[in-house]
Short mmCIF file of C-alpha atoms and ligand atoms in Angstrom, two decimals:
data_model
loop_
_atom_site.label_atom_id
_atom_site.label_comp_id
_atom_site.label_asym_id
_atom_site.label_seq_id
_atom_site.Cartn_x
_atom_site.Cartn_y
_atom_site.Cartn_z
CA MET A 1 71.24 81.92 82.20
CA THR A 2 70.54 85.28 81.76
CA LEU A 3 70.99 86.12 85.98
CA LEU A 4 74.74 83.98 85.39
CA PHE A 5 75.62 86.79 82.81
CA GLU A 6 74.29 89.70 83.63
CA PRO A 7 77.02 92.75 84.89
CA LEU A 8 77.81 94.03 87.98
CA GLU A 9 79.55 97.03 88.55
CA ILE A 10 82.02 97.57 91.43
CA ARG A 11 83.44 100.94 92.19
CA GLY A 12 83.02 101.62 88.77
CA HIS A 13 84.40 98.79 87.32
CA ARG A 14 82.65 96.49 84.94
CA LEU A 15 82.27 92.62 85.51
CA ARG A 16 80.46 91.17 82.63
CA ASN A 17 78.95 88.90 84.35
CA ARG A 18 79.08 87.14 87.93
CA ILE A 19 81.31 84.13 87.44
CA VAL A 20 84.34 84.56 89.48
CA ALA A 21 87.67 82.90 89.30
CA PRO A 22 89.04 81.94 92.89
CA PRO A 23 92.23 82.30 94.12
CA MET A 24 94.33 79.32 93.70
CA ALA A 25 97.84 79.35 94.32
CA SER A 26 100.47 78.13 91.70
CA LEU A 27 103.52 77.47 93.38
CA THR A 28 105.44 78.62 90.20
CA SER A 29 107.18 81.98 91.61
CA THR A 30 110.89 82.16 92.13
CA LYS A 31 112.36 81.62 95.80
CA THR A 32 112.52 85.22 96.04
CA GLY A 33 108.47 85.78 95.60
CA LEU A 34 108.74 86.86 91.71
CA PRO A 35 106.20 85.79 89.34
CA THR A 36 108.00 83.35 86.41
CA VAL A 37 106.96 82.18 83.10
CA ASP A 38 105.42 79.32 85.07
CA THR A 39 103.27 81.86 86.78
CA LEU A 40 102.21 83.31 83.31
CA ASP A 41 101.55 80.55 81.57
CA ASN A 42 99.44 79.25 84.17
CA TYR A 43 96.99 82.50 84.04
CA ARG A 44 97.03 82.77 80.58
CA PRO A 45 93.79 80.36 79.80
CA LEU A 46 91.97 82.02 82.77
CA THR A 47 92.60 85.29 81.10
CA GLU A 48 89.92 83.85 77.33
CA SER A 49 88.33 81.66 80.12
CA GLY A 50 84.64 84.41 79.76
CA VAL A 51 84.94 85.14 83.91
CA GLY A 52 83.70 88.32 85.08
CA LEU A 53 86.56 88.72 87.40
CA ALA A 54 89.57 86.61 88.15
CA ILE A 55 90.88 87.15 92.14
CA LEU A 56 95.12 86.67 91.57
CA GLU A 57 96.30 83.70 94.20
CA HIS A 58 97.59 84.57 97.97
CA HIS A 59 100.84 86.97 97.26
CA ALA A 60 102.59 87.29 101.09
CA VAL A 61 103.01 90.77 102.23
CA HIS A 62 106.41 90.05 103.72
CA ALA A 63 108.53 87.10 103.80
CA GLU A 64 108.08 86.20 107.05
CA GLY A 65 104.58 86.23 106.37
CA ARG A 66 104.75 83.29 103.90
CA THR A 67 103.39 79.71 103.90
CA ARG A 68 104.91 78.54 101.18
CA LEU A 69 108.02 78.91 99.70
CA ARG A 70 107.25 79.43 96.39
CA GLN A 71 104.72 82.09 97.18
CA LEU A 72 104.21 85.36 95.25
CA LEU A 73 105.47 88.41 97.66
CA LEU A 74 104.52 91.80 97.18
CA ASP A 75 107.12 92.87 99.86
CA ARG A 76 109.29 95.29 97.96
CA ASP A 77 109.03 97.48 94.93
CA GLU A 78 111.53 95.04 93.12
CA VAL A 79 108.12 93.13 92.30
CA LEU A 80 106.70 95.43 90.60
CA SER A 81 107.88 95.12 87.10
CA TYR A 82 107.32 91.32 87.23
CA GLN A 83 103.94 91.94 88.13
CA GLY A 84 103.24 94.34 86.01
CA ASP A 85 103.52 91.72 83.56
CA LEU A 86 101.44 89.44 84.95
CA ALA A 87 99.05 92.70 85.83
CA GLY A 88 99.03 93.33 81.59
CA LEU A 89 98.26 89.78 80.46
CA PHE A 90 94.38 90.64 82.56
CA SER A 91 94.23 94.53 81.16
CA GLY A 92 95.55 93.62 78.17
CA ALA A 93 92.06 91.21 77.46
CA GLY A 94 90.06 93.52 79.67
CA LEU A 95 88.91 91.51 81.99
CA PRO A 96 89.23 93.23 85.89
CA ALA A 97 91.16 91.52 88.01
CA LEU A 98 92.58 91.84 91.77
CA VAL A 99 95.14 90.14 93.74
CA GLN A 100 94.82 88.29 97.22
CA VAL A 101 96.98 89.61 99.82
CA ASN A 102 97.81 87.23 103.01
CA HIS A 103 100.21 87.02 106.18
CA ALA A 104 100.40 83.31 107.20
CA GLY A 105 100.84 84.04 110.47
CA SER A 106 101.59 79.90 112.16
CA TYR A 107 100.23 78.56 109.56
CA VAL A 108 103.32 77.64 107.60
CA GLU A 109 103.13 74.55 105.89
CA ASP A 110 106.79 74.60 103.81
CA ASP A 111 109.17 73.45 106.60
CA ASP A 112 112.25 74.95 104.36
CA LEU A 113 110.96 78.48 105.79
CA LEU A 114 112.28 77.24 109.18
CA ASP A 115 115.29 75.91 108.21
CA ASP A 116 117.20 79.02 109.56
CA GLY A 117 115.59 78.48 113.56
CA TRP A 118 113.21 81.54 112.32
CA LEU A 119 110.15 81.27 114.44
CA PRO A 120 106.71 82.73 113.22
CA LYS A 121 104.38 84.72 115.15
CA ALA A 122 101.15 84.42 115.81
CA PRO A 123 97.86 85.80 118.19
CA SER A 124 98.50 83.64 120.85
CA PRO A 125 101.43 80.76 121.34
CA ILE A 126 99.51 78.00 120.12
CA ARG A 127 99.91 75.11 117.91
CA HIS A 128 98.37 75.86 114.31
CA PRO A 129 95.00 73.55 113.54
CA ARG A 130 96.09 73.06 110.26
CA SER A 131 99.84 73.33 109.92
CA THR A 132 101.59 70.23 109.22
CA ALA A 133 105.03 71.94 110.61
CA LEU A 134 105.83 70.97 114.02
CA ILE A 135 106.28 74.58 115.78
CA MET A 136 104.98 76.46 118.51
CA PRO A 137 104.31 80.43 117.74
CA VAL A 138 105.57 83.26 119.40
CA LYS A 139 103.12 86.13 120.52
CA LEU A 140 102.89 89.24 118.49
CA THR A 141 103.39 91.94 120.51
CA LEU A 142 101.11 95.15 120.51
CA GLU A 143 104.29 97.01 118.68
CA GLU A 144 104.46 94.07 116.37
CA ILE A 145 100.41 93.95 115.87
CA ALA A 146 100.59 97.61 114.92
CA LEU A 147 102.72 96.75 111.81
CA ILE A 148 100.72 94.53 110.43
CA PRO A 149 98.26 96.90 108.54
CA VAL A 150 101.40 99.02 107.41
CA ALA A 151 102.83 95.79 105.14
CA PHE A 152 99.18 95.03 104.06
CA LEU A 153 98.77 98.87 103.26
CA GLU A 154 102.31 98.54 101.36
CA ALA A 155 101.61 95.18 99.46
CA ALA A 156 98.30 96.72 98.40
CA SER A 157 99.97 99.67 96.87
CA ARG A 158 102.19 97.79 95.17
CA ALA A 159 99.13 95.44 93.21
CA VAL A 160 97.81 98.53 92.16
CA ARG A 161 100.85 100.43 90.82
CA ALA A 162 101.41 96.94 89.29
CA GLY A 163 98.39 97.74 87.04
CA TYR A 164 95.41 95.43 89.04
CA CYS A 165 91.56 96.53 89.33
CA GLY A 166 92.52 95.98 93.25
CA VAL A 167 93.21 93.62 96.36
CA GLU A 168 91.54 91.04 98.57
CA ILE A 169 92.62 90.51 101.97
CA HIS A 170 92.78 87.14 103.19
CA ALA A 171 90.86 86.87 106.65
CA ALA A 172 89.94 82.84 105.75
CA HIS A 173 91.08 79.35 105.90
CA GLY A 174 93.35 79.74 109.18
CA TYR A 175 95.84 82.50 107.94
CA LEU A 176 96.86 85.38 110.17
CA LEU A 177 94.01 87.44 110.16
CA GLY A 178 92.06 84.45 110.40
CA GLN A 179 93.90 83.18 113.53
CA PHE A 180 93.15 86.37 115.18
CA LEU A 181 88.96 85.44 114.54
CA SER A 182 89.11 82.32 115.53
CA PRO A 183 89.21 81.65 119.49
CA MET A 184 90.79 78.53 118.26
CA THR A 185 94.55 80.50 117.86
CA ASN A 186 93.24 83.75 119.93
CA ARG A 187 93.43 83.59 123.76
CA ARG A 188 94.85 87.38 123.83
CA SER A 189 92.99 89.12 126.82
CA ASP A 190 94.03 92.37 125.20
CA ASN A 191 92.19 94.78 122.48
CA TYR A 192 92.71 91.55 120.21
CA GLY A 193 91.18 88.86 121.89
CA GLY A 194 87.75 87.33 123.92
CA SER A 195 84.85 89.22 122.15
CA ILE A 196 84.24 89.45 118.12
CA LYS A 197 84.67 93.22 118.38
CA ASN A 198 88.30 92.74 119.39
CA ARG A 199 89.40 89.45 117.67
CA ALA A 200 88.34 91.33 114.02
CA ARG A 201 90.07 94.74 115.36
CA LEU A 202 93.21 93.86 113.57
CA LEU A 203 91.37 92.75 110.04
CA PHE A 204 89.12 96.36 109.86
CA GLU A 205 92.18 98.00 110.71
CA VAL A 206 93.93 96.40 108.15
CA HIS A 207 90.78 97.20 105.98
CA GLU A 208 90.71 100.90 106.55
CA ALA A 209 94.88 101.24 105.64
CA VAL A 210 94.82 99.27 102.72
CA ARG A 211 91.44 101.52 101.39
CA GLU A 212 93.33 104.75 101.99
CA ALA A 213 96.34 103.54 100.59
CA VAL A 214 94.70 102.64 97.18
CA GLY A 215 93.11 105.15 96.17
CA ASP A 216 89.30 105.97 95.34
CA GLU A 217 89.24 103.84 91.87
CA ALA A 218 90.81 100.80 93.15
CA VAL A 219 88.61 97.53 94.39
CA VAL A 220 88.69 96.36 98.30
CA ALA A 221 87.64 92.80 99.23
CA VAL A 222 88.09 90.80 102.11
CA ARG A 223 87.88 86.50 101.76
CA LEU A 224 86.30 86.14 105.03
CA GLY A 225 86.59 82.64 106.51
CA MET A 226 82.77 82.62 107.93
CA ALA A 227 83.34 79.79 110.89
CA ASP A 228 85.91 77.25 112.13
CA THR A 229 83.44 74.24 110.95
CA LEU A 230 81.61 73.39 108.06
CA PRO A 231 77.47 73.87 107.46
CA GLY A 232 75.70 70.91 109.79
CA ALA A 233 78.38 70.33 111.86
CA GLU A 234 78.60 70.78 115.59
CA PRO A 235 80.35 74.43 115.93
CA VAL A 236 83.73 74.85 117.34
CA GLY A 237 85.34 77.87 117.78
CA GLN A 238 84.72 81.02 115.39
CA THR A 239 80.92 80.98 114.36
CA VAL A 240 78.54 82.18 111.71
CA ASP A 241 77.12 84.64 113.91
CA ASP A 242 80.03 86.03 114.55
CA ALA A 243 80.70 86.33 110.74
CA ARG A 244 77.59 88.39 110.31
CA TRP A 245 78.79 90.62 113.18
CA VAL A 246 81.73 90.92 110.82
CA ALA A 247 79.30 91.44 107.86
CA ALA A 248 77.42 93.99 109.26
CA GLU A 249 80.48 96.36 110.48
CA PHE A 250 81.87 95.94 106.68
CA SER A 251 78.51 97.33 105.44
CA SER A 252 78.74 100.46 107.43
CA VAL A 253 82.75 100.90 106.73
CA GLY A 254 81.74 100.58 102.89
CA LEU A 255 83.64 97.63 101.76
CA ASP A 256 83.37 97.08 98.27
CA LEU A 257 82.91 92.75 97.93
CA LEU A 258 82.43 90.24 100.68
CA ASP A 259 84.29 86.84 99.34
CA PHE A 260 82.95 83.92 101.60
CA SER A 261 84.90 80.77 102.30
CA GLY A 262 85.75 78.77 105.65
CA ASN A 263 87.92 79.72 108.46
CA MET A 264 89.53 76.91 110.41
CA CYS A 265 87.72 74.56 108.10
CA GLY A 266 89.85 75.19 105.18
CA TYR A 267 88.06 75.48 101.82
CA ASP A 268 86.77 71.83 100.96
CA GLY A 269 83.46 70.34 102.24
CA HIS A 270 81.16 67.71 100.75
CA GLY A 271 78.91 67.51 98.03
CA GLU A 272 77.77 70.95 96.08
CA ALA A 273 77.78 74.44 97.11
CA TRP A 274 78.92 73.79 100.73
CA PHE A 275 79.19 77.28 102.10
CA ALA A 276 75.62 77.96 100.32
CA PRO A 277 74.15 78.12 103.78
CA TYR A 278 76.45 80.33 105.50
CA CYS A 279 77.02 82.50 102.78
CA ARG A 280 72.99 83.47 102.45
CA THR A 281 73.03 84.02 106.64
CA VAL A 282 75.59 86.08 106.18
CA LYS A 283 74.54 87.52 103.40
CA ASP A 284 71.79 88.80 105.39
CA SER A 285 73.85 91.06 107.47
CA ALA A 286 75.67 92.63 105.07
CA GLY A 287 73.42 94.95 103.61
CA ASP A 288 74.32 96.48 100.34
CA VAL A 289 78.05 94.72 100.23
CA PRO A 290 78.10 92.65 96.70
CA THR A 291 78.85 88.90 97.92
CA ILE A 292 80.78 85.72 96.36
CA CYS A 293 79.95 82.10 97.68
CA THR A 294 82.69 79.61 96.81
CA GLY A 295 83.17 75.51 97.15
CA GLY A 296 81.72 72.83 95.06
CA ILE A 297 79.93 74.68 92.27
CA ARG A 298 80.62 72.75 88.94
CA SER A 299 77.11 73.61 87.27
CA ALA A 300 75.49 76.39 86.05
CA GLU A 301 72.09 75.44 87.61
CA THR A 302 73.66 75.18 90.70
CA ALA A 303 75.60 78.54 90.27
CA LEU A 304 72.33 80.05 89.06
CA ARG A 305 70.06 78.48 91.99
CA LEU A 306 72.58 80.17 94.52
CA LEU A 307 71.72 83.93 92.65
CA GLU A 308 68.48 82.96 92.01
CA ARG A 309 67.95 82.02 95.96
CA GLY A 310 69.48 84.96 96.98
CA ASP A 311 72.59 83.26 98.52
CA CYS A 312 74.97 85.59 97.02
CA ASP A 313 75.31 88.22 94.29
CA LEU A 314 78.69 86.39 92.26
CA VAL A 315 79.49 82.48 92.35
CA GLY A 316 83.12 81.70 92.09
CA VAL A 317 84.40 78.43 90.68
CA GLY A 318 88.03 77.16 91.11
CA ARG A 319 88.37 73.44 90.17
CA ALA A 320 85.77 72.93 87.88
CA LEU A 321 87.50 76.03 85.93
CA LYS A 322 90.88 74.80 86.14
CA ARG A 323 89.96 71.33 85.10
CA ASP A 324 87.94 72.80 81.66
CA PRO A 325 88.95 76.72 81.10
CA GLY A 326 86.41 76.55 78.29
CA LEU A 327 83.60 75.74 81.08
CA ILE A 328 81.74 79.26 81.28
CA HIS A 329 81.72 79.52 77.52
CA LYS A 330 79.76 76.22 77.62
CA TRP A 331 78.00 77.38 80.05
CA LYS A 332 76.61 80.58 78.11
CA ASP A 333 75.55 78.32 74.81
CA LEU A 334 73.37 76.10 77.54
C1 FMN B 401 95.40 74.54 94.61
C2 FMN B 401 94.31 75.00 95.52
C3 FMN B 401 95.38 76.25 95.52
C4 FMN B 401 94.32 77.62 96.49
N1 FMN B 401 95.06 78.31 96.57
C5 FMN B 401 93.89 79.52 97.21
C6 FMN B 401 94.58 81.23 97.76
O1 FMN B 401 95.88 81.02 97.31
N2 FMN B 401 94.38 82.05 98.73
C7 FMN B 401 92.53 81.35 98.49
O2 FMN B 401 91.65 82.22 99.41
N3 FMN B 401 91.95 79.91 98.15
C8 FMN B 401 92.37 79.27 97.78
N4 FMN B 401 91.99 77.81 97.08
C9 FMN B 401 90.86 77.68 97.65
C10 FMN B 401 90.08 78.28 96.11
O3 FMN B 401 90.21 79.93 96.21
C11 FMN B 401 88.43 78.05 96.90
O4 FMN B 401 87.83 78.23 98.04
C12 FMN B 401 88.35 76.48 96.65
O5 FMN B 401 88.61 75.51 95.76
C13 FMN B 401 87.09 76.15 96.74
O6 FMN B 401 86.31 76.36 95.53
P1 FMN B 401 86.38 74.69 94.53
O7 FMN B 401 85.49 74.11 94.86
O8 FMN B 401 85.30 75.58 93.23
O9 FMN B 401 87.30 74.79 93.54
C14 FMN B 401 92.99 77.27 96.25
C15 FMN B 401 92.43 76.18 96.31
C16 FMN B 401 93.23 74.92 96.07
C17 FMN B 401 92.58 73.86 95.50
#
């Protein structure tokens, strides 16, 4: 199991092993997006779990970028002292922690958010393929698109000021940046639609803005939805070749960490380590950028196999670790 427990350094932050706790929404915030006692209680076991890196659940960068009513927000300075308490749990335990920053675009999961007649914005006026809310989003203007990197950079800078080691930009699971990547939801004919270079333009603009805002010591990761369909399924929409192009571009702009998952197909699959075939292919294009493979990894043997095969540099263990917070300590004793 030595490879699993080999340290890795990312931008001066030492990860004690190759196991990552991936972001998992806890739905514990106040309606104004502040962490609560329940939020702290939710994360406390993780700080003692023995993972090498924790990535906290998606925080909306703007109130109009929420998918749920009880979603944490990083949209204003008022959140700083509350977030400081949450970040303090991790720094106090010596566990590097990133916060995921997200804009939901048209992927609204709570109808309550639509109560006052507000309509979400998206790359194109197309109903979101995964949202249960019966809404037609409004197409973003170029002026509105220009404000999105600003919202991300402000949220990211708050995360770092609150005491986290950095942020993860969410470009997976069909949220706004994933909506731009996917031809299913992006039918624009301007510089933000069409080729993968255009569909990924906003993601790179967000990365550039965030990188500049957080300073040299902070880690900037991207969670990349690699395709709209699972491995083995007939490709529809965004393909793995698109993700390979994005990964190659990221390797040339000095991204710190690429966290792989699905885009419109979400994060769930069948069997074990369902994204591994994609992870291997996309990692080949990612140059020196360390990569994480997540999804259906439940045993030390599977985790080790992925690392040994070179499918990824780190493994994400979500629900298995949530079910058994002592899991990594057991893996260590194997
Ligand atoms: C309850 C729940 C909440 C999740 N919340 C997020 C999230 O906030 N951001 C994200 O990128 N993925 C989220 N995910 C996906 C996980 O990070 C992970 O990719 C997924 O659970 C597959 O890994 P696993 O099989 O090890 O659980 C969530 C998953 C679950 C089950």
